[in-house]
């Protein structure tokens, strides 16, 4: 049983009286704090006695924790999971790692996964959770629209780099007009060009962008053209 739980010890037979050691009352539940052996003595109508013993094992409740070393990205294609605080473990889901029934399996999820760790000390259970994020920083996940309409209608009013990740270093994005004049530049992926030049609306036409960045997957260089429509 688990520490803090109650148990009922009951002796039956042809005796007229049953007396338990430790001050236990026959057929009345109690909460033992430690593992112990209990003896019951049965007394018959003729004062004859007999006794039996029973061992009650009290297990401490587990205090389970679940941690990880890394998330999944181009630098780390697997993740070391760590479980602690129990005698036995099971990771859920049971697939996507080297062994679901050990404390420290290696996980290789293809998608971001929230793992649940179930730990037990005998019949006592506890759970913990850890999320392993899977981040794809491939060049294909960087998108730059090929046209925008900066007319302040709330739709496509600016041009920027769109990505499902912000894990970039040495980020640089610039836009040039047909004469090679730079009309916009930024080192912040969250910023974009609103179609202004020297405080005025830039004319409609074709513009050209240059993107440079570094990710755990490697360096990115990308060029292309953009159409500004008014």
JSON list of C-alpha atoms in Angstrom, two decimals:
[
{"chain": "A", "resi": 1, "resn": "UNK", "atom": "CA", "xyz": [0.00, 0.00, 0.00]},
{"chain": "A", "resi": 2, "resn": "UNK", "atom": "CA", "xyz": [1.01, 3.64, -0.36]},
{"chain": "A", "resi": 3, "resn": "UNK", "atom": "CA", "xyz": [1.97, 5.84, 2.54]},
{"chain": "A", "resi": 4, "resn": "UNK", "atom": "CA", "xyz": [-1.07, 7.83, 3.66]},
{"chain": "A", "resi": 5, "resn": "UNK", "atom": "CA", "xyz": [-3.62, 5.24, 2.53]},
{"chain": "A", "resi": 6, "resn": "UNK", "atom": "CA", "xyz": [-5.92, 3.33, 4.89]},
{"chain": "A", "resi": 7, "resn": "UNK", "atom": "CA", "xyz": [-6.18, -0.43, 5.19]},
{"chain": "A", "resi": 8, "resn": "UNK", "atom": "CA", "xyz": [-8.69, -2.80, 6.83]},
{"chain": "A", "resi": 9, "resn": "UNK", "atom": "CA", "xyz": [-7.47, -5.90, 8.67]},
{"chain": "A", "resi": 10, "resn": "UNK", "atom": "CA", "xyz": [-10.19, -8.38, 9.52]},
{"chain": "A", "resi": 11, "resn": "UNK", "atom": "CA", "xyz": [-9.87, -11.80, 11.17]},
{"chain": "A", "resi": 12, "resn": "UNK", "atom": "CA", "xyz": [-12.78, -14.25, 11.00]},
{"chain": "A", "resi": 13, "resn": "UNK", "atom": "CA", "xyz": [-13.48, -17.75, 12.22]},
{"chain": "A", "resi": 14, "resn": "UNK", "atom": "CA", "xyz": [-15.16, -19.57, 15.10]},
{"chain": "A", "resi": 15, "resn": "UNK", "atom": "CA", "xyz": [-13.50, -17.54, 17.87]},
{"chain": "A", "resi": 16, "resn": "UNK", "atom": "CA", "xyz": [-15.45, -15.18, 20.07]},
{"chain": "A", "resi": 17, "resn": "UNK", "atom": "CA", "xyz": [-12.79, -12.46, 20.26]},
{"chain": "A", "resi": 18, "resn": "UNK", "atom": "CA", "xyz": [-9.98, -11.18, 18.04]},
{"chain": "A", "resi": 19, "resn": "UNK", "atom": "CA", "xyz": [-7.22, -8.95, 19.38]},
{"chain": "A", "resi": 20, "resn": "UNK", "atom": "CA", "xyz": [-4.67, -7.29, 17.10]},
{"chain": "A", "resi": 21, "resn": "UNK", "atom": "CA", "xyz": [-1.22, -6.06, 18.08]},
{"chain": "A", "resi": 22, "resn": "UNK", "atom": "CA", "xyz": [-0.49, -2.38, 17.81]},
{"chain": "A", "resi": 23, "resn": "UNK", "atom": "CA", "xyz": [-3.88, -1.37, 19.19]},
{"chain": "A", "resi": 24, "resn": "UNK", "atom": "CA", "xyz": [-5.71, -2.19, 15.95]},
{"chain": "A", "resi": 25, "resn": "UNK", "atom": "CA", "xyz": [-9.40, -2.92, 16.14]},
{"chain": "A", "resi": 26, "resn": "UNK", "atom": "CA", "xyz": [-10.59, -5.92, 14.15]},
{"chain": "A", "resi": 27, "resn": "UNK", "atom": "CA", "xyz": [-12.51, -4.82, 11.05]},
{"chain": "A", "resi": 28, "resn": "UNK", "atom": "CA", "xyz": [-11.79, -1.11, 11.54]},
{"chain": "A", "resi": 29, "resn": "UNK", "atom": "CA", "xyz": [-9.59, 0.70, 9.02]},
{"chain": "A", "resi": 30, "resn": "UNK", "atom": "CA", "xyz": [-6.40, 2.45, 10.07]},
{"chain": "A", "resi": 31, "resn": "UNK", "atom": "CA", "xyz": [-3.49, 4.27, 8.40]},
{"chain": "A", "resi": 32, "resn": "UNK", "atom": "CA", "xyz": [-0.06, 2.72, 9.04]},
{"chain": "A", "resi": 33, "resn": "UNK", "atom": "CA", "xyz": [2.94, 4.98, 8.60]},
{"chain": "A", "resi": 34, "resn": "UNK", "atom": "CA", "xyz": [5.61, 2.29, 8.13]},
{"chain": "A", "resi": 35, "resn": "UNK", "atom": "CA", "xyz": [5.95, -1.31, 7.03]},
{"chain": "A", "resi": 36, "resn": "UNK", "atom": "CA", "xyz": [5.03, -3.60, 9.92]},
{"chain": "A", "resi": 37, "resn": "UNK", "atom": "CA", "xyz": [3.98, -7.12, 10.87]},
{"chain": "A", "resi": 38, "resn": "UNK", "atom": "CA", "xyz": [0.69, -7.38, 12.73]},
{"chain": "A", "resi": 39, "resn": "UNK", "atom": "CA", "xyz": [-0.43, -10.30, 14.89]},
{"chain": "A", "resi": 40, "resn": "UNK", "atom": "CA", "xyz": [-4.02, -11.22, 15.63]},
{"chain": "A", "resi": 41, "resn": "UNK", "atom": "CA", "xyz": [-4.88, -13.50, 18.55]},
{"chain": "A", "resi": 42, "resn": "UNK", "atom": "CA", "xyz": [-8.19, -15.34, 18.47]},
{"chain": "A", "resi": 43, "resn": "UNK", "atom": "CA", "xyz": [-9.80, -16.52, 21.71]},
{"chain": "A", "resi": 44, "resn": "UNK", "atom": "CA", "xyz": [-12.52, -19.18, 21.72]},
{"chain": "A", "resi": 45, "resn": "UNK", "atom": "CA", "xyz": [-15.40, -19.79, 24.15]},
{"chain": "A", "resi": 46, "resn": "UNK", "atom": "CA", "xyz": [-13.28, -22.32, 26.02]},
{"chain": "A", "resi": 47, "resn": "UNK", "atom": "CA", "xyz": [-10.45, -19.75, 26.38]},
{"chain": "A", "resi": 48, "resn": "UNK", "atom": "CA", "xyz": [-8.28, -21.55, 23.85]},
{"chain": "A", "resi": 49, "resn": "UNK", "atom": "CA", "xyz": [-6.22, -19.21, 21.66]},
{"chain": "A", "resi": 50, "resn": "UNK", "atom": "CA", "xyz": [-4.60, -19.19, 18.24]},
{"chain": "A", "resi": 51, "resn": "UNK", "atom": "CA", "xyz": [-2.73, -16.51, 16.36]},
{"chain": "A", "resi": 52, "resn": "UNK", "atom": "CA", "xyz": [-1.69, -15.49, 12.84]},
{"chain": "A", "resi": 53, "resn": "UNK", "atom": "CA", "xyz": [0.46, -12.71, 11.43]},
{"chain": "A", "resi": 54, "resn": "UNK", "atom": "CA", "xyz": [0.26, -10.53, 8.34]},
{"chain": "A", "resi": 55, "resn": "UNK", "atom": "CA", "xyz": [2.89, -8.25, 6.86]},
{"chain": "A", "resi": 56, "resn": "UNK", "atom": "CA", "xyz": [1.75, -4.82, 5.63]},
{"chain": "A", "resi": 57, "resn": "UNK", "atom": "CA", "xyz": [4.26, -3.14, 3.30]},
{"chain": "A", "resi": 58, "resn": "UNK", "atom": "CA", "xyz": [3.98, 0.67, 3.22]},
{"chain": "A", "resi": 59, "resn": "UNK", "atom": "CA", "xyz": [5.69, 2.23, 0.22]},
{"chain": "A", "resi": 60, "resn": "UNK", "atom": "CA", "xyz": [6.64, 5.92, 0.16]},
{"chain": "A", "resi": 61, "resn": "UNK", "atom": "CA", "xyz": [4.84, 7.88, -2.57]},
{"chain": "A", "resi": 62, "resn": "UNK", "atom": "CA", "xyz": [7.04, 8.66, -5.58]},
{"chain": "A", "resi": 63, "resn": "UNK", "atom": "CA", "xyz": [7.88, 12.26, -6.43]},
{"chain": "A", "resi": 64, "resn": "UNK", "atom": "CA", "xyz": [8.36, 11.97, -10.17]},
{"chain": "A", "resi": 65, "resn": "UNK", "atom": "CA", "xyz": [10.13, 14.58, -12.30]},
{"chain": "A", "resi": 66, "resn": "UNK", "atom": "CA", "xyz": [10.64, 14.67, -16.08]},
{"chain": "A", "resi": 67, "resn": "UNK", "atom": "CA", "xyz": [13.23, 16.80, -17.87]},
{"chain": "A", "resi": 68, "resn": "UNK", "atom": "CA", "xyz": [15.00, 16.98, -21.22]},
{"chain": "A", "resi": 69, "resn": "UNK", "atom": "CA", "xyz": [18.42, 17.96, -22.51]},
{"chain": "A", "resi": 70, "resn": "UNK", "atom": "CA", "xyz": [17.43, 19.56, -25.82]},
{"chain": "A", "resi": 71, "resn": "UNK", "atom": "CA", "xyz": [14.63, 20.32, -28.20]},
{"chain": "A", "resi": 72, "resn": "UNK", "atom": "CA", "xyz": [14.82, 18.85, -31.70]},
{"chain": "A", "resi": 73, "resn": "UNK", "atom": "CA", "xyz": [16.41, 21.04, -34.36]},
{"chain": "A", "resi": 74, "resn": "UNK", "atom": "CA", "xyz": [19.18, 20.86, -36.91]},
{"chain": "A", "resi": 75, "resn": "UNK", "atom": "CA", "xyz": [21.80, 20.83, -34.16]},
{"chain": "A", "resi": 76, "resn": "UNK", "atom": "CA", "xyz": [20.07, 18.12, -32.13]},
{"chain": "A", "resi": 77, "resn": "UNK", "atom": "CA", "xyz": [18.24, 15.39, -34.01]},
{"chain": "A", "resi": 78, "resn": "UNK", "atom": "CA", "xyz": [17.40, 13.47, -30.81]},
{"chain": "A", "resi": 79, "resn": "UNK", "atom": "CA", "xyz": [16.54, 14.41, -27.24]},
{"chain": "A", "resi": 80, "resn": "UNK", "atom": "CA", "xyz": [17.73, 12.79, -24.02]},
{"chain": "A", "resi": 81, "resn": "UNK", "atom": "CA", "xyz": [14.81, 12.46, -21.59]},
{"chain": "A", "resi": 82, "resn": "UNK", "atom": "CA", "xyz": [15.39, 12.17, -17.84]},
{"chain": "A", "resi": 83, "resn": "UNK", "atom": "CA", "xyz": [13.05, 10.68, -15.27]},
{"chain": "A", "resi": 84, "resn": "UNK", "atom": "CA", "xyz": [13.65, 10.60, -11.52]},
{"chain": "A", "resi": 85, "resn": "UNK", "atom": "CA", "xyz": [11.87, 10.01, -8.24]},
{"chain": "A", "resi": 86, "resn": "UNK", "atom": "CA", "xyz": [10.47, 6.49, -8.66]},
{"chain": "A", "resi": 87, "resn": "UNK", "atom": "CA", "xyz": [11.50, 2.84, -8.84]},
{"chain": "A", "resi": 88, "resn": "UNK", "atom": "CA", "xyz": [9.85, 2.05, -12.18]},
{"chain": "A", "resi": 89, "resn": "UNK", "atom": "CA", "xyz": [8.91, 4.23, -15.15]},
{"chain": "A", "resi": 90, "resn": "UNK", "atom": "CA", "xyz": [6.80, 4.36, -18.26]},
{"chain": "A", "resi": 91, "resn": "UNK", "atom": "CA", "xyz": [6.90, 7.13, -20.87]},
{"chain": "A", "resi": 92, "resn": "UNK", "atom": "CA", "xyz": [3.76, 7.96, -22.84]},
{"chain": "A", "resi": 93, "resn": "UNK", "atom": "CA", "xyz": [3.38, 7.88, -25.76]},
{"chain": "A", "resi": 94, "resn": "UNK", "atom": "CA", "xyz": [5.26, 4.60, -25.80]},
{"chain": "A", "resi": 95, "resn": "UNK", "atom": "CA", "xyz": [6.69, 5.14, -29.29]},
{"chain": "A", "resi": 96, "resn": "UNK", "atom": "CA", "xyz": [9.28, 7.55, -30.66]},
{"chain": "A", "resi": 97, "resn": "UNK", "atom": "CA", "xyz": [12.07, 6.74, -28.19]},
{"chain": "A", "resi": 98, "resn": "UNK", "atom": "CA", "xyz": [14.53, 3.98, -27.43]},
{"chain": "A", "resi": 99, "resn": "UNK", "atom": "CA", "xyz": [12.70, 2.41, -24.47]},
{"chain": "A", "resi": 100, "resn": "UNK", "atom": "CA", "xyz": [9.45, 3.48, -22.84]},
{"chain": "A", "resi": 101, "resn": "UNK", "atom": "CA", "xyz": [10.20, 1.65, -19.59]},
{"chain": "A", "resi": 102, "resn": "UNK", "atom": "CA", "xyz": [13.50, 3.17, -18.48]},
{"chain": "A", "resi": 103, "resn": "UNK", "atom": "CA", "xyz": [14.24, 6.42, -16.68]},
{"chain": "A", "resi": 104, "resn": "UNK", "atom": "CA", "xyz": [16.37, 8.03, -19.41]},
{"chain": "A", "resi": 105, "resn": "UNK", "atom": "CA", "xyz": [15.38, 7.08, -22.96]},
{"chain": "A", "resi": 106, "resn": "UNK", "atom": "CA", "xyz": [16.44, 8.95, -26.08]},
{"chain": "A", "resi": 107, "resn": "UNK", "atom": "CA", "xyz": [13.48, 10.46, -27.93]},
{"chain": "A", "resi": 108, "resn": "UNK", "atom": "CA", "xyz": [13.28, 11.19, -31.66]},
{"chain": "A", "resi": 109, "resn": "UNK", "atom": "CA", "xyz": [9.81, 12.70, -32.20]},
{"chain": "A", "resi": 110, "resn": "UNK", "atom": "CA", "xyz": [8.91, 13.99, -35.66]},
{"chain": "A", "resi": 111, "resn": "UNK", "atom": "CA", "xyz": [6.47, 16.54, -34.22]},
{"chain": "A", "resi": 112, "resn": "UNK", "atom": "CA", "xyz": [6.39, 18.60, -31.03]},
{"chain": "A", "resi": 113, "resn": "UNK", "atom": "CA", "xyz": [5.34, 16.11, -28.33]},
{"chain": "A", "resi": 114, "resn": "UNK", "atom": "CA", "xyz": [4.23, 16.44, -24.71]},
{"chain": "A", "resi": 115, "resn": "UNK", "atom": "CA", "xyz": [5.56, 13.35, -22.93]},
{"chain": "A", "resi": 116, "resn": "UNK", "atom": "CA", "xyz": [3.94, 12.02, -19.76]},
{"chain": "A", "resi": 117, "resn": "UNK", "atom": "CA", "xyz": [6.11, 10.05, -17.35]},
{"chain": "A", "resi": 118, "resn": "UNK", "atom": "CA", "xyz": [4.34, 7.61, -15.01]},
{"chain": "A", "resi": 119, "resn": "UNK", "atom": "CA", "xyz": [6.52, 6.50, -12.11]},
{"chain": "A", "resi": 120, "resn": "UNK", "atom": "CA", "xyz": [5.71, 3.99, -9.40]},
{"chain": "A", "resi": 121, "resn": "UNK", "atom": "CA", "xyz": [7.03, 2.56, -6.15]},
{"chain": "A", "resi": 122, "resn": "UNK", "atom": "CA", "xyz": [5.13, -0.70, -6.05]},
{"chain": "A", "resi": 123, "resn": "UNK", "atom": "CA", "xyz": [1.46, 0.31, -6.10]},
{"chain": "A", "resi": 124, "resn": "UNK", "atom": "CA", "xyz": [2.15, 4.02, -5.61]},
{"chain": "A", "resi": 125, "resn": "UNK", "atom": "CA", "xyz": [2.09, 6.22, -8.71]},
{"chain": "A", "resi": 126, "resn": "UNK", "atom": "CA", "xyz": [2.95, 9.78, -9.68]},
{"chain": "A", "resi": 127, "resn": "UNK", "atom": "CA", "xyz": [3.14, 11.58, -13.03]},
{"chain": "A", "resi": 128, "resn": "UNK", "atom": "CA", "xyz": [5.18, 14.37, -14.60]},
{"chain": "A", "resi": 129, "resn": "UNK", "atom": "CA", "xyz": [5.25, 16.03, -18.02]},
{"chain": "A", "resi": 130, "resn": "UNK", "atom": "CA", "xyz": [7.87, 17.46, -20.36]},
{"chain": "A", "resi": 131, "resn": "UNK", "atom": "CA", "xyz": [7.41, 18.95, -23.84]},
{"chain": "A", "resi": 132, "resn": "UNK", "atom": "CA", "xyz": [9.93, 18.29, -26.59]},
{"chain": "A", "resi": 133, "resn": "UNK", "atom": "CA", "xyz": [9.67, 20.89, -29.33]},
{"chain": "A", "resi": 134, "resn": "UNK", "atom": "CA", "xyz": [10.51, 19.95, -32.90]},
{"chain": "A", "resi": 135, "resn": "UNK", "atom": "CA", "xyz": [11.69, 22.96, -34.87]},
{"chain": "A", "resi": 136, "resn": "UNK", "atom": "CA", "xyz": [12.26, 22.77, -38.60]},
{"chain": "A", "resi": 137, "resn": "UNK", "atom": "CA", "xyz": [14.51, 25.58, -39.76]},
{"chain": "A", "resi": 138, "resn": "UNK", "atom": "CA", "xyz": [14.85, 24.44, -43.34]},
{"chain": "A", "resi": 139, "resn": "UNK", "atom": "CA", "xyz": [15.05, 27.07, -46.05]},
{"chain": "A", "resi": 140, "resn": "UNK", "atom": "CA", "xyz": [11.72, 25.89, -47.47]},
{"chain": "A", "resi": 141, "resn": "UNK", "atom": "CA", "xyz": [9.97, 27.23, -44.38]},
{"chain": "A", "resi": 142, "resn": "UNK", "atom": "CA", "xyz": [11.06, 30.79, -45.16]},
{"chain": "A", "resi": 143, "resn": "UNK", "atom": "CA", "xyz": [8.53, 32.58, -47.32]},
{"chain": "A", "resi": 144, "resn": "UNK", "atom": "CA", "xyz": [8.69, 36.02, -48.91]},
{"chain": "A", "resi": 145, "resn": "UNK", "atom": "CA", "xyz": [5.54, 37.16, -50.77]},
{"chain": "A", "resi": 146, "resn": "UNK", "atom": "CA", "xyz": [6.11, 38.23, -54.37]},
{"chain": "A", "resi": 147, "resn": "UNK", "atom": "CA", "xyz": [3.70, 41.20, -54.24]},
{"chain": "A", "resi": 148, "resn": "UNK", "atom": "CA", "xyz": [2.11, 43.61, -51.78]},
{"chain": "A", "resi": 149, "resn": "UNK", "atom": "CA", "xyz": [-0.33, 46.53, -51.83]},
{"chain": "A", "resi": 150, "resn": "UNK", "atom": "CA", "xyz": [0.62, 49.25, -49.32]},
{"chain": "A", "resi": 151, "resn": "UNK", "atom": "CA", "xyz": [-2.67, 51.17, -49.49]},
{"chain": "A", "resi": 152, "resn": "UNK", "atom": "CA", "xyz": [-3.39, 51.05, -45.75]},
{"chain": "A", "resi": 153, "resn": "UNK", "atom": "CA", "xyz": [-6.45, 48.83, -46.11]},
{"chain": "A", "resi": 154, "resn": "UNK", "atom": "CA", "xyz": [-5.08, 46.37, -43.55]},
{"chain": "A", "resi": 155, "resn": "UNK", "atom": "CA", "xyz": [-4.34, 43.72, -46.19]},
{"chain": "A", "resi": 156, "resn": "UNK", "atom": "CA", "xyz": [-0.84, 43.08, -47.57]},
{"chain": "A", "resi": 157, "resn": "UNK", "atom": "CA", "xyz": [0.27, 46.56, -46.54]},
{"chain": "A", "resi": 158, "resn": "UNK", "atom": "CA", "xyz": [3.91, 45.62, -46.04]},
{"chain": "A", "resi": 159, "resn": "UNK", "atom": "CA", "xyz": [6.43, 43.07, -47.20]},
{"chain": "A", "resi": 160, "resn": "UNK", "atom": "CA", "xyz": [8.49, 40.97, -44.77]},
{"chain": "A", "resi": 161, "resn": "UNK", "atom": "CA", "xyz": [10.13, 37.62, -44.27]},
{"chain": "A", "resi": 162, "resn": "UNK", "atom": "CA", "xyz": [7.64, 35.04, -43.03]},
{"chain": "A", "resi": 163, "resn": "UNK", "atom": "CA", "xyz": [8.91, 32.03, -41.09]},
{"chain": "A", "resi": 164, "resn": "UNK", "atom": "CA", "xyz": [7.70, 29.58, -38.45]},
{"chain": "A", "resi": 165, "resn": "UNK", "atom": "CA", "xyz": [10.90, 30.23, -36.51]},
{"chain": "A", "resi": 166, "resn": "UNK", "atom": "CA", "xyz": [12.72, 33.23, -35.08]},
{"chain": "A", "resi": 167, "resn": "UNK", "atom": "CA", "xyz": [15.90, 31.31, -34.30]},
{"chain": "A", "resi": 168, "resn": "UNK", "atom": "CA", "xyz": [18.11, 33.30, -36.66]},
{"chain": "A", "resi": 169, "resn": "UNK", "atom": "CA", "xyz": [21.48, 34.95, -36.19]},
{"chain": "A", "resi": 170, "resn": "UNK", "atom": "CA", "xyz": [23.14, 37.51, -38.46]},
{"chain": "A", "resi": 171, "resn": "UNK", "atom": "CA", "xyz": [19.75, 38.20, -40.03]},
{"chain": "A", "resi": 172, "resn": "UNK", "atom": "CA", "xyz": [19.71, 40.82, -42.79]},
{"chain": "A", "resi": 173, "resn": "UNK", "atom": "CA", "xyz": [16.90, 41.66, -45.19]},
{"chain": "A", "resi": 174, "resn": "UNK", "atom": "CA", "xyz": [17.13, 44.44, -47.77]},
{"chain": "A", "resi": 175, "resn": "UNK", "atom": "CA", "xyz": [15.02, 45.68, -50.68]},
{"chain": "A", "resi": 176, "resn": "UNK", "atom": "CA", "xyz": [16.30, 47.62, -53.74]},
{"chain": "A", "resi": 177, "resn": "UNK", "atom": "CA", "xyz": [14.64, 49.45, -56.61]},
{"chain": "A", "resi": 178, "resn": "UNK", "atom": "CA", "xyz": [15.45, 48.85, -60.28]},
{"chain": "A", "resi": 179, "resn": "UNK", "atom": "CA", "xyz": [18.40, 51.26, -60.13]},
{"chain": "A", "resi": 180, "resn": "UNK", "atom": "CA", "xyz": [20.03, 49.40, -57.25]},
{"chain": "A", "resi": 181, "resn": "UNK", "atom": "CA", "xyz": [19.03, 52.00, -54.67]},
{"chain": "A", "resi": 182, "resn": "UNK", "atom": "CA", "xyz": [18.38, 50.44, -51.27]},
{"chain": "A", "resi": 183, "resn": "UNK", "atom": "CA", "xyz": [14.88, 51.40, -50.12]},
{"chain": "A", "resi": 184, "resn": "UNK", "atom": "CA", "xyz": [14.66, 49.24, -46.99]},
{"chain": "A", "resi": 185, "resn": "UNK", "atom": "CA", "xyz": [16.88, 47.18, -44.71]},
{"chain": "A", "resi": 186, "resn": "UNK", "atom": "CA", "xyz": [16.51, 45.49, -41.31]},
{"chain": "A", "resi": 187, "resn": "UNK", "atom": "CA", "xyz": [18.20, 43.01, -39.01]},
{"chain": "A", "resi": 188, "resn": "UNK", "atom": "CA", "xyz": [14.90, 42.19, -37.27]},
{"chain": "A", "resi": 189, "resn": "UNK", "atom": "CA", "xyz": [12.76, 39.46, -38.82]},
{"chain": "A", "resi": 190, "resn": "UNK", "atom": "CA", "xyz": [9.66, 41.00, -37.27]},
{"chain": "A", "resi": 191, "resn": "UNK", "atom": "CA", "xyz": [9.99, 44.19, -39.36]},
{"chain": "A", "resi": 192, "resn": "UNK", "atom": "CA", "xyz": [8.93, 44.79, -42.96]},
{"chain": "A", "resi": 193, "resn": "UNK", "atom": "CA", "xyz": [8.81, 47.48, -45.65]},
{"chain": "A", "resi": 194, "resn": "UNK", "atom": "CA", "xyz": [5.64, 49.57, -45.85]},
{"chain": "A", "resi": 195, "resn": "UNK", "atom": "CA", "xyz": [6.35, 50.88, -49.35]},
{"chain": "A", "resi": 196, "resn": "UNK", "atom": "CA", "xyz": [7.77, 54.28, -48.34]},
{"chain": "A", "resi": 197, "resn": "UNK", "atom": "CA", "xyz": [10.83, 56.01, -49.71]},
{"chain": "A", "resi": 198, "resn": "UNK", "atom": "CA", "xyz": [12.13, 59.22, -48.11]},
{"chain": "A", "resi": 199, "resn": "UNK", "atom": "CA", "xyz": [8.82, 59.62, -46.30]},
{"chain": "A", "resi": 200, "resn": "UNK", "atom": "CA", "xyz": [6.74, 59.34, -49.48]},
{"chain": "A", "resi": 201, "resn": "UNK", "atom": "CA", "xyz": [4.97, 56.50, -51.22]},
{"chain": "A", "resi": 202, "resn": "UNK", "atom": "CA", "xyz": [7.35, 54.53, -53.39]},
{"chain": "A", "resi": 203, "resn": "UNK", "atom": "CA", "xyz": [6.10, 54.12, -56.98]},
{"chain": "A", "resi": 204, "resn": "UNK", "atom": "CA", "xyz": [4.50, 50.93, -58.21]},
{"chain": "A", "resi": 205, "resn": "UNK", "atom": "CA", "xyz": [6.82, 48.53, -59.93]},
{"chain": "A", "resi": 206, "resn": "UNK", "atom": "CA", "xyz": [9.26, 45.71, -59.44]},
{"chain": "A", "resi": 207, "resn": "UNK", "atom": "CA", "xyz": [11.71, 45.72, -56.53]},
{"chain": "A", "resi": 208, "resn": "UNK", "atom": "CA", "xyz": [14.39, 43.24, -55.55]},
{"chain": "A", "resi": 209, "resn": "UNK", "atom": "CA", "xyz": [15.20, 41.72, -52.18]},
{"chain": "A", "resi": 210, "resn": "UNK", "atom": "CA", "xyz": [18.24, 40.11, -50.62]},
{"chain": "A", "resi": 211, "resn": "UNK", "atom": "CA", "xyz": [18.07, 37.86, -47.53]},
{"chain": "A", "resi": 212, "resn": "UNK", "atom": "CA", "xyz": [21.00, 36.63, -45.46]},
{"chain": "A", "resi": 213, "resn": "UNK", "atom": "CA", "xyz": [20.70, 34.68, -42.22]},
{"chain": "A", "resi": 214, "resn": "UNK", "atom": "CA", "xyz": [22.19, 31.85, -40.21]},
{"chain": "A", "resi": 215, "resn": "UNK", "atom": "CA", "xyz": [20.30, 29.03, -38.49]},
{"chain": "A", "resi": 216, "resn": "UNK", "atom": "CA", "xyz": [21.32, 25.79, -36.79]},
{"chain": "A", "resi": 217, "resn": "UNK", "atom": "CA", "xyz": [20.63, 24.21, -40.20]},
{"chain": "A", "resi": 218, "resn": "UNK", "atom": "CA", "xyz": [23.22, 26.39, -41.89]},
{"chain": "A", "resi": 219, "resn": "UNK", "atom": "CA", "xyz": [23.49, 29.69, -43.74]},
{"chain": "A", "resi": 220, "resn": "UNK", "atom": "CA", "xyz": [20.71, 31.14, -45.88]},
{"chain": "A", "resi": 221, "resn": "UNK", "atom": "CA", "xyz": [21.12, 33.37, -48.93]},
{"chain": "A", "resi": 222, "resn": "UNK", "atom": "CA", "xyz": [18.03, 34.21, -50.91]},
{"chain": "A", "resi": 223, "resn": "UNK", "atom": "CA", "xyz": [17.28, 36.70, -53.70]},
{"chain": "A", "resi": 224, "resn": "UNK", "atom": "CA", "xyz": [14.12, 37.50, -55.61]},
{"chain": "A", "resi": 225, "resn": "UNK", "atom": "CA", "xyz": [11.77, 40.16, -56.90]},
{"chain": "A", "resi": 226, "resn": "UNK", "atom": "CA", "xyz": [8.72, 41.85, -55.41]},
{"chain": "A", "resi": 227, "resn": "UNK", "atom": "CA", "xyz": [5.93, 43.72, -57.15]},
{"chain": "A", "resi": 228, "resn": "UNK", "atom": "CA", "xyz": [4.56, 46.82, -55.41]},
{"chain": "A", "resi": 229, "resn": "UNK", "atom": "CA", "xyz": [0.97, 47.51, -56.47]},
{"chain": "A", "resi": 230, "resn": "UNK", "atom": "CA", "xyz": [-1.02, 50.65, -55.73]}
]
